[in-house]
Amino acid sequence: MPDAPGPAPRRLVFSDVDETLLSGKSLFDFLDFYFAEVHGAEGTRHAAGTRSRIAALMAGGAPREAGNRAYYEAWRGERLDAVTELGTTWFAGRRGLPGFYVPAVRAALREHRDAGDHVVLVSGSLPAVVDPVAADVGARHVLCTRPEVRDGVLTGAVAGEPCIGEGKRRALRDLSTRYPDVSLSDCYGYGDHVSDLPMLTEVGHPVVVGGSPDLLAQVPGARVLPYGGPV
């Protein structure tokens, strides 16, 4: 998704995607959807095996960055055009489902956008998934993990740094240099997990979605938004 043109923002509003703006884990949902669509039963087994490997990594105490890299390894050999096309198809089929968006966050981002703020989606998920969501909510920028591509084919590696943990902080800081008149102390950040802490501590107005005790302990006084609420 190219950065959208427009007037300078009052503020930047950074939002995590999975389990913050969206109620579920889009990257795993899309993994299952894509490989079943393209490779049938073999693809379904491949997606399930990938999930199991990542779950084992997490159970063993590996950081989310390790799980993110393992996720992208599963895409080795897939064509970028097919992944992008099916990302659009996946989103079209999910968008209208009850509970796809977290209502309180969807509404908050709409209010920010209407007030002249620029919404920025920040995610460890891939562009095929995040770009359609960004277009739907009117986000100006997407900061996400990007798979390495050679000759139109995903290599299984990540291009640059995964947008997870400290990677989110660095991506946020890099984008903010393009807005020298906007102070991060005036900006907002929305996240649900301690891996969002590096992003949330960069802004003056952190918002914890779902009320994670571990995250709230690190950002005392943060506003809390529930997973439920009006659209």
Short mmCIF file of C-alpha atoms in Angstrom, two decimals:
data_model
loop_
_atom_site.label_atom_id
_atom_site.label_comp_id
_atom_site.label_asym_id
_atom_site.label_seq_id
_atom_site.Cartn_x
_atom_site.Cartn_y
_atom_site.Cartn_z
CA MET A 1 0.00 0.00 0.00
CA PRO A 2 1.64 3.29 -1.03
CA ASP A 3 1.60 6.11 1.46
CA ALA A 4 -1.53 8.13 0.87
CA PRO A 5 -1.13 11.81 -0.07
CA GLY A 6 -2.91 14.52 1.83
CA PRO A 7 -2.54 17.45 4.20
CA ALA A 8 -0.15 17.37 7.15
CA PRO A 9 -1.68 15.65 10.19
CA ARG A 10 -2.43 17.12 13.59
CA ARG A 11 -1.10 13.89 15.10
CA LEU A 12 0.02 10.41 14.16
CA VAL A 13 -2.00 7.50 15.52
CA PHE A 14 -0.20 4.15 15.55
CA SER A 15 -2.26 0.98 15.85
CA ASP A 16 -1.29 -2.65 16.08
CA VAL A 17 -3.49 -4.89 13.94
CA ASP A 18 -3.94 -8.45 15.22
CA GLU A 19 -5.97 -8.61 18.46
CA THR A 20 -6.01 -4.81 18.58
CA LEU A 21 -7.83 -3.51 15.51
CA LEU A 22 -8.82 -7.02 14.39
CA SER A 23 -10.24 -9.45 16.92
CA GLY A 24 -8.18 -12.42 15.72
CA LYS A 25 -4.76 -13.24 14.33
CA SER A 26 -4.98 -12.31 10.67
CA LEU A 27 -1.61 -13.74 9.70
CA PHE A 28 -2.61 -17.25 10.80
CA ASP A 29 -6.10 -16.98 9.38
CA PHE A 30 -4.65 -15.94 6.04
CA LEU A 31 -2.03 -18.71 6.20
CA ASP A 32 -4.80 -21.30 6.51
CA PHE A 33 -6.93 -19.65 3.83
CA TYR A 34 -4.17 -19.21 1.26
CA PHE A 35 -2.59 -22.64 1.44
CA ALA A 36 -5.96 -24.42 1.39
CA GLU A 37 -7.03 -22.37 -1.64
CA VAL A 38 -3.80 -22.82 -3.60
CA HIS A 39 -2.54 -26.25 -2.52
CA GLY A 40 -5.61 -28.09 -1.23
CA ALA A 41 -5.15 -30.80 1.38
CA GLU A 42 -1.36 -30.60 1.16
CA GLY A 43 -1.56 -26.89 1.79
CA THR A 44 -3.81 -27.42 4.78
CA ARG A 45 -1.23 -29.79 6.28
CA HIS A 46 1.54 -27.29 5.55
CA ALA A 47 -0.32 -24.49 7.34
CA ALA A 48 -1.09 -26.73 10.32
CA GLY A 49 2.56 -27.77 10.55
CA THR A 50 3.65 -24.15 10.46
CA ARG A 51 1.28 -23.30 13.27
CA SER A 52 2.62 -26.21 15.34
CA ARG A 53 6.25 -25.16 14.81
CA ILE A 54 5.51 -21.60 15.87
CA ALA A 55 3.51 -22.75 18.90
CA ALA A 56 6.47 -24.91 19.96
CA LEU A 57 8.81 -21.94 19.63
CA MET A 58 6.56 -19.77 21.79
CA ALA A 59 6.08 -22.53 24.37
CA GLY A 60 9.85 -22.84 24.59
CA GLY A 61 10.21 -19.17 25.45
CA ALA A 62 11.36 -17.90 22.06
CA PRO A 63 10.61 -14.22 21.35
CA ARG A 64 7.83 -13.25 18.97
CA GLU A 65 10.48 -12.19 16.45
CA ALA A 66 11.53 -15.85 16.12
CA GLY A 67 7.95 -16.94 15.54
CA ASN A 68 7.51 -14.18 12.97
CA ARG A 69 10.54 -15.38 11.00
CA ALA A 70 9.31 -18.98 11.14
CA TYR A 71 6.00 -17.80 9.76
CA TYR A 72 7.60 -16.21 6.71
CA GLU A 73 9.71 -19.29 6.06
CA ALA A 74 6.44 -21.12 5.35
CA TRP A 75 5.85 -18.88 2.32
CA ARG A 76 9.01 -19.89 0.47
CA GLY A 77 8.27 -20.50 -3.21
CA GLU A 78 4.89 -18.74 -3.34
CA ARG A 79 4.33 -16.12 -6.02
CA LEU A 80 3.88 -12.57 -4.78
CA ASP A 81 1.07 -11.81 -7.23
CA ALA A 82 -0.92 -14.83 -6.05
CA VAL A 83 -0.37 -13.95 -2.38
CA THR A 84 -1.46 -10.35 -2.99
CA GLU A 85 -4.53 -11.35 -5.00
CA LEU A 86 -5.70 -13.86 -2.41
CA GLY A 87 -5.07 -11.32 0.34
CA THR A 88 -7.72 -9.15 -1.30
CA THR A 89 -10.04 -12.16 -1.61
CA TRP A 90 -9.45 -13.14 2.02
CA PHE A 91 -10.27 -9.64 3.25
CA ALA A 92 -13.42 -9.37 1.13
CA GLY A 93 -14.71 -12.56 2.72
CA ARG A 94 -13.83 -11.56 6.28
CA ARG A 95 -14.64 -7.85 6.36
CA GLY A 96 -18.37 -8.20 6.89
CA LEU A 97 -18.22 -10.97 9.48
CA PRO A 98 -19.44 -10.05 12.97
CA GLY A 99 -16.49 -9.49 15.27
CA PHE A 100 -13.87 -9.13 12.54
CA TYR A 101 -12.95 -5.68 13.83
CA VAL A 102 -12.63 -4.76 17.50
CA PRO A 103 -15.50 -2.24 17.60
CA ALA A 104 -14.03 0.18 20.14
CA VAL A 105 -10.73 0.46 18.25
CA ARG A 106 -12.42 0.73 14.86
CA ALA A 107 -14.53 3.58 16.20
CA ALA A 108 -11.56 5.30 17.86
CA LEU A 109 -9.52 5.24 14.65
CA ARG A 110 -12.47 6.63 12.73
CA GLU A 111 -12.68 9.51 15.21
CA HIS A 112 -8.95 10.18 14.86
CA ARG A 113 -9.17 10.19 11.10
CA ASP A 114 -12.17 12.51 11.08
CA ALA A 115 -10.28 14.88 13.39
CA GLY A 116 -7.41 15.19 10.91
CA ASP A 117 -5.00 12.69 12.46
CA HIS A 118 -3.07 10.25 10.27
CA VAL A 119 -3.70 6.61 11.15
CA VAL A 120 -0.69 4.28 10.83
CA LEU A 121 -1.09 0.49 11.00
CA VAL A 122 1.90 -1.25 12.60
CA SER A 123 2.02 -5.03 12.26
CA GLY A 124 4.16 -8.12 12.05
CA SER A 125 1.77 -9.38 9.38
CA LEU A 126 2.43 -9.15 5.65
CA PRO A 127 1.26 -6.46 3.19
CA ALA A 128 -1.20 -8.82 1.46
CA VAL A 129 -3.17 -8.86 4.72
CA VAL A 130 -2.53 -5.39 6.16
CA ASP A 131 -2.97 -3.31 3.00
CA PRO A 132 -6.67 -4.15 2.48
CA VAL A 133 -7.36 -3.44 6.15
CA ALA A 134 -5.51 -0.13 5.90
CA ALA A 135 -7.51 0.92 2.85
CA ASP A 136 -10.76 0.03 4.62
CA VAL A 137 -10.02 2.07 7.76
CA GLY A 138 -8.44 4.98 5.89
CA ALA A 139 -4.91 4.53 7.23
CA ARG A 140 -2.27 6.81 5.72
CA HIS A 141 0.69 4.50 6.25
CA VAL A 142 1.44 0.81 6.76
CA LEU A 143 4.46 -0.29 8.77
CA CYS A 144 4.66 -4.08 8.56
CA THR A 145 6.96 -7.03 8.08
CA ARG A 146 7.76 -7.45 4.41
CA PRO A 147 8.72 -10.79 2.86
CA GLU A 148 11.81 -10.90 0.67
CA VAL A 149 10.92 -11.35 -3.00
CA ARG A 150 13.14 -12.43 -5.91
CA ASP A 151 11.82 -12.65 -9.46
CA GLY A 152 8.29 -12.35 -8.14
CA VAL A 153 8.65 -15.28 -5.72
CA LEU A 154 8.83 -15.17 -1.93
CA THR A 155 12.17 -16.53 -0.66
CA GLY A 156 11.02 -17.41 2.85
CA ALA A 157 13.16 -14.65 4.35
CA VAL A 158 12.18 -11.22 5.61
CA ALA A 159 13.27 -8.05 3.84
CA GLY A 160 14.82 -5.85 6.51
CA GLU A 161 13.73 -6.01 10.13
CA PRO A 162 10.49 -7.70 11.24
CA CYS A 163 7.97 -5.17 12.51
CA ILE A 164 7.78 -6.82 15.93
CA GLY A 165 8.86 -5.51 19.33
CA GLU A 166 11.79 -3.14 18.95
CA GLY A 167 11.24 -3.26 15.20
CA LYS A 168 7.99 -1.39 15.77
CA ARG A 169 9.81 1.31 17.71
CA ARG A 170 12.37 1.81 14.96
CA ALA A 171 9.73 1.85 12.22
CA LEU A 172 7.70 4.40 14.18
CA ARG A 173 10.72 6.64 14.73
CA ASP A 174 11.70 6.43 11.09
CA LEU A 175 8.24 7.47 9.93
CA SER A 176 8.06 10.29 12.47
CA THR A 177 11.12 11.97 10.93
CA ARG A 178 8.93 12.68 7.90
CA TYR A 179 6.67 14.80 10.13
CA PRO A 180 9.05 17.19 11.93
CA ASP A 181 6.18 19.42 13.03
CA VAL A 182 4.42 16.57 14.85
CA SER A 183 5.62 15.73 18.35
CA LEU A 184 5.38 12.08 19.40
CA SER A 185 4.30 13.34 22.82
CA ASP A 186 1.04 14.41 21.15
CA CYS A 187 0.56 11.11 19.31
CA TYR A 188 -1.44 8.00 20.16
CA GLY A 189 -0.62 4.30 20.12
CA TYR A 190 -2.97 1.31 20.37
CA GLY A 191 -1.71 -2.16 21.33
CA ASP A 192 -2.74 -5.31 23.18
CA HIS A 193 0.46 -7.18 24.06
CA VAL A 194 3.78 -6.53 25.78
CA SER A 195 5.43 -6.84 22.35
CA ASP A 196 3.69 -3.52 21.57
CA LEU A 197 5.43 -1.84 24.51
CA PRO A 198 8.30 -0.35 22.44
CA MET A 199 5.70 1.37 20.24
CA LEU A 200 3.46 2.50 23.09
CA THR A 201 6.30 4.05 25.09
CA GLU A 202 7.25 6.25 22.14
CA VAL A 203 3.96 8.16 22.18
CA GLY A 204 2.38 10.46 24.72
CA HIS A 205 -1.02 8.75 24.66
CA PRO A 206 -0.76 4.93 24.90
CA VAL A 207 -3.99 2.93 24.75
CA VAL A 208 -4.13 -0.68 25.96
CA VAL A 209 -6.73 -2.78 24.16
CA GLY A 210 -8.21 -5.61 26.19
CA GLY A 211 -6.57 -4.57 29.46
CA SER A 212 -3.52 -6.88 29.55
CA PRO A 213 -2.21 -6.72 33.15
CA ASP A 214 1.37 -7.28 31.97
CA LEU A 215 1.14 -4.39 29.52
CA LEU A 216 -0.67 -2.08 31.94
CA ALA A 217 2.07 -2.68 34.52
CA GLN A 218 4.52 -1.19 32.03
CA VAL A 219 2.36 1.78 31.00
CA PRO A 220 0.52 2.80 34.19
CA GLY A 221 -2.17 5.35 33.56
CA ALA A 222 -2.75 4.26 29.97
CA ARG A 223 -6.27 4.45 28.64
CA VAL A 224 -7.94 1.03 28.32
CA LEU A 225 -10.33 0.02 25.56
CA PRO A 226 -12.41 -3.16 25.77
CA TYR A 227 -12.69 -5.76 23.03
CA GLY A 228 -16.44 -5.18 22.94
CA GLY A 229 -18.48 -2.04 22.42
CA PRO A 230 -20.36 -0.22 19.68
CA VAL A 231 -19.14 -0.24 16.09
#
